[in-house]
PDB file of C-alpha atoms in Angstrom:
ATOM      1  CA  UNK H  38     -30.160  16.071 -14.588  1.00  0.00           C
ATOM      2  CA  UNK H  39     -29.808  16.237 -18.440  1.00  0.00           C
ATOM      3  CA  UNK H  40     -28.729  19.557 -19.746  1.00  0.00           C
ATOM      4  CA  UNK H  41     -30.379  21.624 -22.033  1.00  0.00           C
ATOM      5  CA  UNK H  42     -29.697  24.400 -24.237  1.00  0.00           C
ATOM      6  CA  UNK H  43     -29.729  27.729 -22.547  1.00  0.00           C
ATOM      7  CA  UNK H  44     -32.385  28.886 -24.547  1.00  0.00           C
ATOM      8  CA  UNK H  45     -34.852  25.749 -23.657  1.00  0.00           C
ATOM      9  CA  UNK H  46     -33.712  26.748 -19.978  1.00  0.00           C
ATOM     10  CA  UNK H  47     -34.382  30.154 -20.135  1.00  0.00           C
ATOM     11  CA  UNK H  48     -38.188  29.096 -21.840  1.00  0.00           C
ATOM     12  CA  UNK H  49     -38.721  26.679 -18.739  1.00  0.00           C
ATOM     13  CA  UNK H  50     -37.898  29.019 -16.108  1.00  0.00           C
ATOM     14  CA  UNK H  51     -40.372  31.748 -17.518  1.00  0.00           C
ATOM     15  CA  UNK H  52     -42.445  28.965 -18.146  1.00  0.00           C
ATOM     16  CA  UNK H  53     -42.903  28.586 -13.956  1.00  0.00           C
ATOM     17  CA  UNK H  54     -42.107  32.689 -13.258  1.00  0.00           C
ATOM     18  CA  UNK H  55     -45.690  32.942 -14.803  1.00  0.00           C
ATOM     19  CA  UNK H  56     -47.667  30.669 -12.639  1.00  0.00           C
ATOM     20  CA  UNK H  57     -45.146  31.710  -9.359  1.00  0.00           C
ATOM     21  CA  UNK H  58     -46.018  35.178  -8.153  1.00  0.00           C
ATOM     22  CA  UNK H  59     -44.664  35.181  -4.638  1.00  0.00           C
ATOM     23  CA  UNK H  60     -41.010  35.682  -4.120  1.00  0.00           C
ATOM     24  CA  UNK H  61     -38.354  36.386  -1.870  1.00  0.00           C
ATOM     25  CA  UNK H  62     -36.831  39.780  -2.831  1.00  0.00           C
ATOM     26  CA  UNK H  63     -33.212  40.656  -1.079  1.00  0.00           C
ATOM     27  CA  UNK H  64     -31.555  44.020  -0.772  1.00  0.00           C
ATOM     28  CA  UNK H  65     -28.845  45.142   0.945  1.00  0.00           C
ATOM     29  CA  UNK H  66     -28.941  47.534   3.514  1.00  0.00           C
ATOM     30  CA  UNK H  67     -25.187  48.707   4.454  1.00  0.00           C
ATOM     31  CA  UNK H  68     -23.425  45.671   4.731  1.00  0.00           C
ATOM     32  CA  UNK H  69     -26.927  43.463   6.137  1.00  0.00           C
ATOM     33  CA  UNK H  70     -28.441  41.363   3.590  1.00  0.00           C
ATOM     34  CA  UNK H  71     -32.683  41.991   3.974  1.00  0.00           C
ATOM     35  CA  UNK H  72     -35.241  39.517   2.352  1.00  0.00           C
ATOM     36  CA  UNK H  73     -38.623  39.544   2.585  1.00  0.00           C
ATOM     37  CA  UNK H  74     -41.579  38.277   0.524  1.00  0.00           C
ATOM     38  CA  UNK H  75     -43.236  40.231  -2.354  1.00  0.00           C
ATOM     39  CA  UNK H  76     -45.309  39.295  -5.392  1.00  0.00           C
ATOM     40  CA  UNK H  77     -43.406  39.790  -8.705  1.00  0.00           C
ATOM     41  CA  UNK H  78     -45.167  41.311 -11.549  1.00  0.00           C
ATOM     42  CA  UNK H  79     -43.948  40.049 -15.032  1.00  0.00           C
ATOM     43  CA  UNK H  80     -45.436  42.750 -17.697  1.00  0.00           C
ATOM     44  CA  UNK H  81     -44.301  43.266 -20.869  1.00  0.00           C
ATOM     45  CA  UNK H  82     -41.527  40.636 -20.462  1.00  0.00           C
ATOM     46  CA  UNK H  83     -39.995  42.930 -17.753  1.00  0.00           C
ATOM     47  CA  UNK H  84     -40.268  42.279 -13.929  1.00  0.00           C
ATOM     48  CA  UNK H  85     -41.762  44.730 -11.304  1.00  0.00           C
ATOM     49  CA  UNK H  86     -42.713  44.789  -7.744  1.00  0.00           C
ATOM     50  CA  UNK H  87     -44.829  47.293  -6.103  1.00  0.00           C
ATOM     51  CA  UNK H  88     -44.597  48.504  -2.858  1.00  0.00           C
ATOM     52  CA  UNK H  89     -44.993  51.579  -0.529  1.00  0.00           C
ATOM     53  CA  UNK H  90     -42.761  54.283  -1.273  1.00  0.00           C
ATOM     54  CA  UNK H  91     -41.541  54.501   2.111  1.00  0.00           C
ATOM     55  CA  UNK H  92     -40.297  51.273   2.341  1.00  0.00           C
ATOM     56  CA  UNK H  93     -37.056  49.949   3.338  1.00  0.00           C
ATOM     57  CA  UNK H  94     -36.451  48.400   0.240  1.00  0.00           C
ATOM     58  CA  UNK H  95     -36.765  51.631  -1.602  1.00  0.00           C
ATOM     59  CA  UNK H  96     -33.706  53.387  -0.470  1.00  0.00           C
ATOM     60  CA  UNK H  97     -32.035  50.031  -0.041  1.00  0.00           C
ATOM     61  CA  UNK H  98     -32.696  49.779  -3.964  1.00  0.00           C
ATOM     62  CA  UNK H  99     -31.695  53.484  -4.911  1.00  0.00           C
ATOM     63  CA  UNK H 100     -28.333  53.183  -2.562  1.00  0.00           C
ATOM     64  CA  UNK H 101     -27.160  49.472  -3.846  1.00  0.00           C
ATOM     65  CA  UNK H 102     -28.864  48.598  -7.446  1.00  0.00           C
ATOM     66  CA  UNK H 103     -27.535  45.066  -7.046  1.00  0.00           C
ATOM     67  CA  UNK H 104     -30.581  42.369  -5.634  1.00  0.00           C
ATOM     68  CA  UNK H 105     -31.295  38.571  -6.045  1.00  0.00           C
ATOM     69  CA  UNK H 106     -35.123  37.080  -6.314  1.00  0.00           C
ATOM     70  CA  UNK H 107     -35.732  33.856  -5.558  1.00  0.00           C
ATOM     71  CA  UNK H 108     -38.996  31.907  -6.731  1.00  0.00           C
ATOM     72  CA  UNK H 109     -39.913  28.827  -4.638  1.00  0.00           C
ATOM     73  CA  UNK H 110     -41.165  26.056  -6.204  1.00  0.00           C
ATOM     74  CA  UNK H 111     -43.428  22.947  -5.865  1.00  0.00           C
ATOM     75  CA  UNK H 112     -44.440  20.460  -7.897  1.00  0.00           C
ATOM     76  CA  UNK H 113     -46.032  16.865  -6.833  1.00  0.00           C
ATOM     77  CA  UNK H 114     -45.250  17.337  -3.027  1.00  0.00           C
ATOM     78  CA  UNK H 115     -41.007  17.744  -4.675  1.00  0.00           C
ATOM     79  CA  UNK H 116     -39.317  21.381  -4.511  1.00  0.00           C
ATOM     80  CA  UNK H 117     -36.820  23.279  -6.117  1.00  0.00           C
ATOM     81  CA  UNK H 118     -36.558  27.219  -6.821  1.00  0.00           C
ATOM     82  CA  UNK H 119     -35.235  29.842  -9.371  1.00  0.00           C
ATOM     83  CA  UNK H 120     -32.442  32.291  -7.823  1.00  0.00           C
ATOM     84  CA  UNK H 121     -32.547  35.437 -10.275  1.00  0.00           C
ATOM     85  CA  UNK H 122     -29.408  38.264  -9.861  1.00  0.00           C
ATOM     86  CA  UNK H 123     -29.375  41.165 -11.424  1.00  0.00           C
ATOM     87  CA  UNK H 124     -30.196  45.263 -10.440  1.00  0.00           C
ATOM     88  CA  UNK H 125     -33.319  47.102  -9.434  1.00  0.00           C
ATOM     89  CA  UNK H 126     -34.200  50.392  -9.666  1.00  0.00           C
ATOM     90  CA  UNK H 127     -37.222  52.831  -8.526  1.00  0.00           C
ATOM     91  CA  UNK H 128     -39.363  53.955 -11.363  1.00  0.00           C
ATOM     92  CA  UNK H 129     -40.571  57.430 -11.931  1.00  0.00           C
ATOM     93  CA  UNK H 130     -41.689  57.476 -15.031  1.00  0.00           C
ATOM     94  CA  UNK H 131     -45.256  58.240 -14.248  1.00  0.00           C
ATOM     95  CA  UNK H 132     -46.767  56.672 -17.534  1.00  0.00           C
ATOM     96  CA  UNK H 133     -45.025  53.421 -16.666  1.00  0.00           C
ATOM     97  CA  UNK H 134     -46.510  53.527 -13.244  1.00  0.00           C
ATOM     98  CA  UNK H 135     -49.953  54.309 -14.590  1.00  0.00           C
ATOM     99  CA  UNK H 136     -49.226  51.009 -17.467  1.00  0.00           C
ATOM    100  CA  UNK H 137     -48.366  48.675 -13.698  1.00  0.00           C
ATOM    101  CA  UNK H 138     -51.480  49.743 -11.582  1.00  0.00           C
ATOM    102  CA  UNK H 139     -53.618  48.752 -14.199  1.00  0.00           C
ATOM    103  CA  UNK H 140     -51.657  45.731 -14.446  1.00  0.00           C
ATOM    104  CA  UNK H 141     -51.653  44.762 -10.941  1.00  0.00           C
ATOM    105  CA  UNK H 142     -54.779  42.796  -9.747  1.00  0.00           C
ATOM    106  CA  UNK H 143     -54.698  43.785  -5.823  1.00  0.00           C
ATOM    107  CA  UNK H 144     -53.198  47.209  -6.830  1.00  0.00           C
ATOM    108  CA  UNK H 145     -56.124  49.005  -5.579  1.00  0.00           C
ATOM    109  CA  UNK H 146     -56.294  47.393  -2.273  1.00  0.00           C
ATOM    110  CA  UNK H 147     -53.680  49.595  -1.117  1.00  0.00           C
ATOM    111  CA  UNK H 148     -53.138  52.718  -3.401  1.00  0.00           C
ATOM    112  CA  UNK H 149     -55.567  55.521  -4.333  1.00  0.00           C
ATOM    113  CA  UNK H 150     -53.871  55.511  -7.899  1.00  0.00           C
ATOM    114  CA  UNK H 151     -50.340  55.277  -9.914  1.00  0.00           C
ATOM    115  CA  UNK H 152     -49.958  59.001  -8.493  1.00  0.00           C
ATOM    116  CA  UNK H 153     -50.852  58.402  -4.961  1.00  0.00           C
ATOM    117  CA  UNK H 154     -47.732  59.626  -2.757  1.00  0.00           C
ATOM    118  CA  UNK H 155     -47.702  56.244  -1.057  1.00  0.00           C
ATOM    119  CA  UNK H 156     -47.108  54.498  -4.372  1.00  0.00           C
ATOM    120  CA  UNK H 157     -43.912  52.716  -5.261  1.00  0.00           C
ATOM    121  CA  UNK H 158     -42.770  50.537  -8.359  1.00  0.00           C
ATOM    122  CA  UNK H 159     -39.642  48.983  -8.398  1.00  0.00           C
ATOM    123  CA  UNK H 160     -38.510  47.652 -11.820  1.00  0.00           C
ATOM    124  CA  UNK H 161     -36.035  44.434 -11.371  1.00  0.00           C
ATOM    125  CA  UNK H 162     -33.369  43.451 -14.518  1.00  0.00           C
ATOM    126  CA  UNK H 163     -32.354  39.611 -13.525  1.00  0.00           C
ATOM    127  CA  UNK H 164     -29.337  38.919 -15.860  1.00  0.00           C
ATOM    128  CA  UNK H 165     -28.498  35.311 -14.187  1.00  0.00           C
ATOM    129  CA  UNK H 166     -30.647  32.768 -13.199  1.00  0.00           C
ATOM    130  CA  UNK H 167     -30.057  29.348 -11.081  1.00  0.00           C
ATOM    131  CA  UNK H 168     -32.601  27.044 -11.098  1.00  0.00           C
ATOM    132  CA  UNK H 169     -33.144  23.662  -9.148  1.00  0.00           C
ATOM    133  CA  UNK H 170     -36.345  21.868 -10.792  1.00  0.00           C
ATOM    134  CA  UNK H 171     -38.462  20.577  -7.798  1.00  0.00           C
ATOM    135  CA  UNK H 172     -37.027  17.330  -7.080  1.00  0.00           C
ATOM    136  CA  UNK H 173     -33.466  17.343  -8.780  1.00  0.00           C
ATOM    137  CA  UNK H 174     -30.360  17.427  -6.797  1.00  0.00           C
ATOM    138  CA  UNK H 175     -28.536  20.056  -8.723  1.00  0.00           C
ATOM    139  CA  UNK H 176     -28.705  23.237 -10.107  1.00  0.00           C
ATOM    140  CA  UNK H 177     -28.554  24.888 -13.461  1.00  0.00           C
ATOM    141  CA  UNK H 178     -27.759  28.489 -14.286  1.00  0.00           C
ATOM    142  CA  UNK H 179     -28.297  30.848 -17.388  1.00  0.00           C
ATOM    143  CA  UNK H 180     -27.443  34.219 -18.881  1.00  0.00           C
ATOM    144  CA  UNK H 181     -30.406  36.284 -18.915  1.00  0.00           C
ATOM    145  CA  UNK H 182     -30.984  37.918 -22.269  1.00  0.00           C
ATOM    146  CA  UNK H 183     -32.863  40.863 -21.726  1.00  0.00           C
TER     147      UNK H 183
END
C-alpha cells in the first residue's frame, strides 16, 4: 500500500463515510464493551446518530464519553473498513435537534418530532481514524482535524 499524505487520507475516508451510512457504534458499559449497528448521520461536517432516548447507549455515552465507529466496506466483491475513535456526547440543544430531524430521511418513521420525549441525538467527535481500503492487507491511520 503506497502512503499518502494525511490530508489525501483524511479526503478518501470522507470520501466513502458519505456513501457508507451503516455502522457499528461501541460503548462501554462498566467494564463490557457493547456494539451494535446504527446509521451515522454526517451534517454539517459533524457526525450524529439518532436513537431512542432510552437507550442503552445513552447513559453508556453520558457515563464514558470515549466510543469507536467502525464503517464496513465493500468494493468489487474486496473489503476493508474505517475504525473512527474519538468521544460522544448526548445533545440537548433543542435547535440542533430540530437542524438533525430535518436532516434525517427515516427520522419520522419513529419520532413525532425533534421534541418528542422518545427522541435522542447523539453527536460523535472521531479524532483518529484507521482505515483498511477493501482489498489491501494493511492499515493506515490519521489525526482527525476537526
Amino acid at each position: 500500500m503506497a502512503k499518502i499524505s494525511e490530508s489525501a487520507l483524511q479526503q478518501e475516508i470522507m470520501a466513502w463515510v458519505g456513501q457508507n451510512q451503516y455502522v457499528y457504534l461501541a460503548t462501554v458499559d462498566k467494564k463490557q464493551p457493547r456494539v451494535r449497528p446504527v446509521v451515522l448521520i454526517l451534517h454539517d461536517s459533524r457526525f450524529f446518530f439518532t436513537t431512542f432516548s432510552g437507550d442503552a447507549k445513552m447513559a453508556q455515552i453520558s457515563a464514558n464519553k470515549w466510543v469507536e465507529a467502525c464503517v464496513p466496506l465493500e468494493e468489487s466483491g474486496q473489503t476493508g473498513y474505517i475504525r473512527f475513535s474519538g468521544t460522544a456526547k448526548v445533545v440537548t440543544n433543542d435547535a440542533l435537534k430540530a437542524e438533525l430531524a430535518e436532516a434525517c430521511y427515516f427520522f419520522d418513521q419513529y419520532f413525532h418530532g425533534y421534541d418528542d420525549p422518545d427522541f435522542g441525538l447523539i453527536e460523535f467527535e472521531p479524532d483518529y481514524a484507521q482505515y483498511l481500503r477493501p482489498g489491501e492487507g494493511h492499515s493506515q491511520g490519521c489525526n482527525l482535524k476537526r
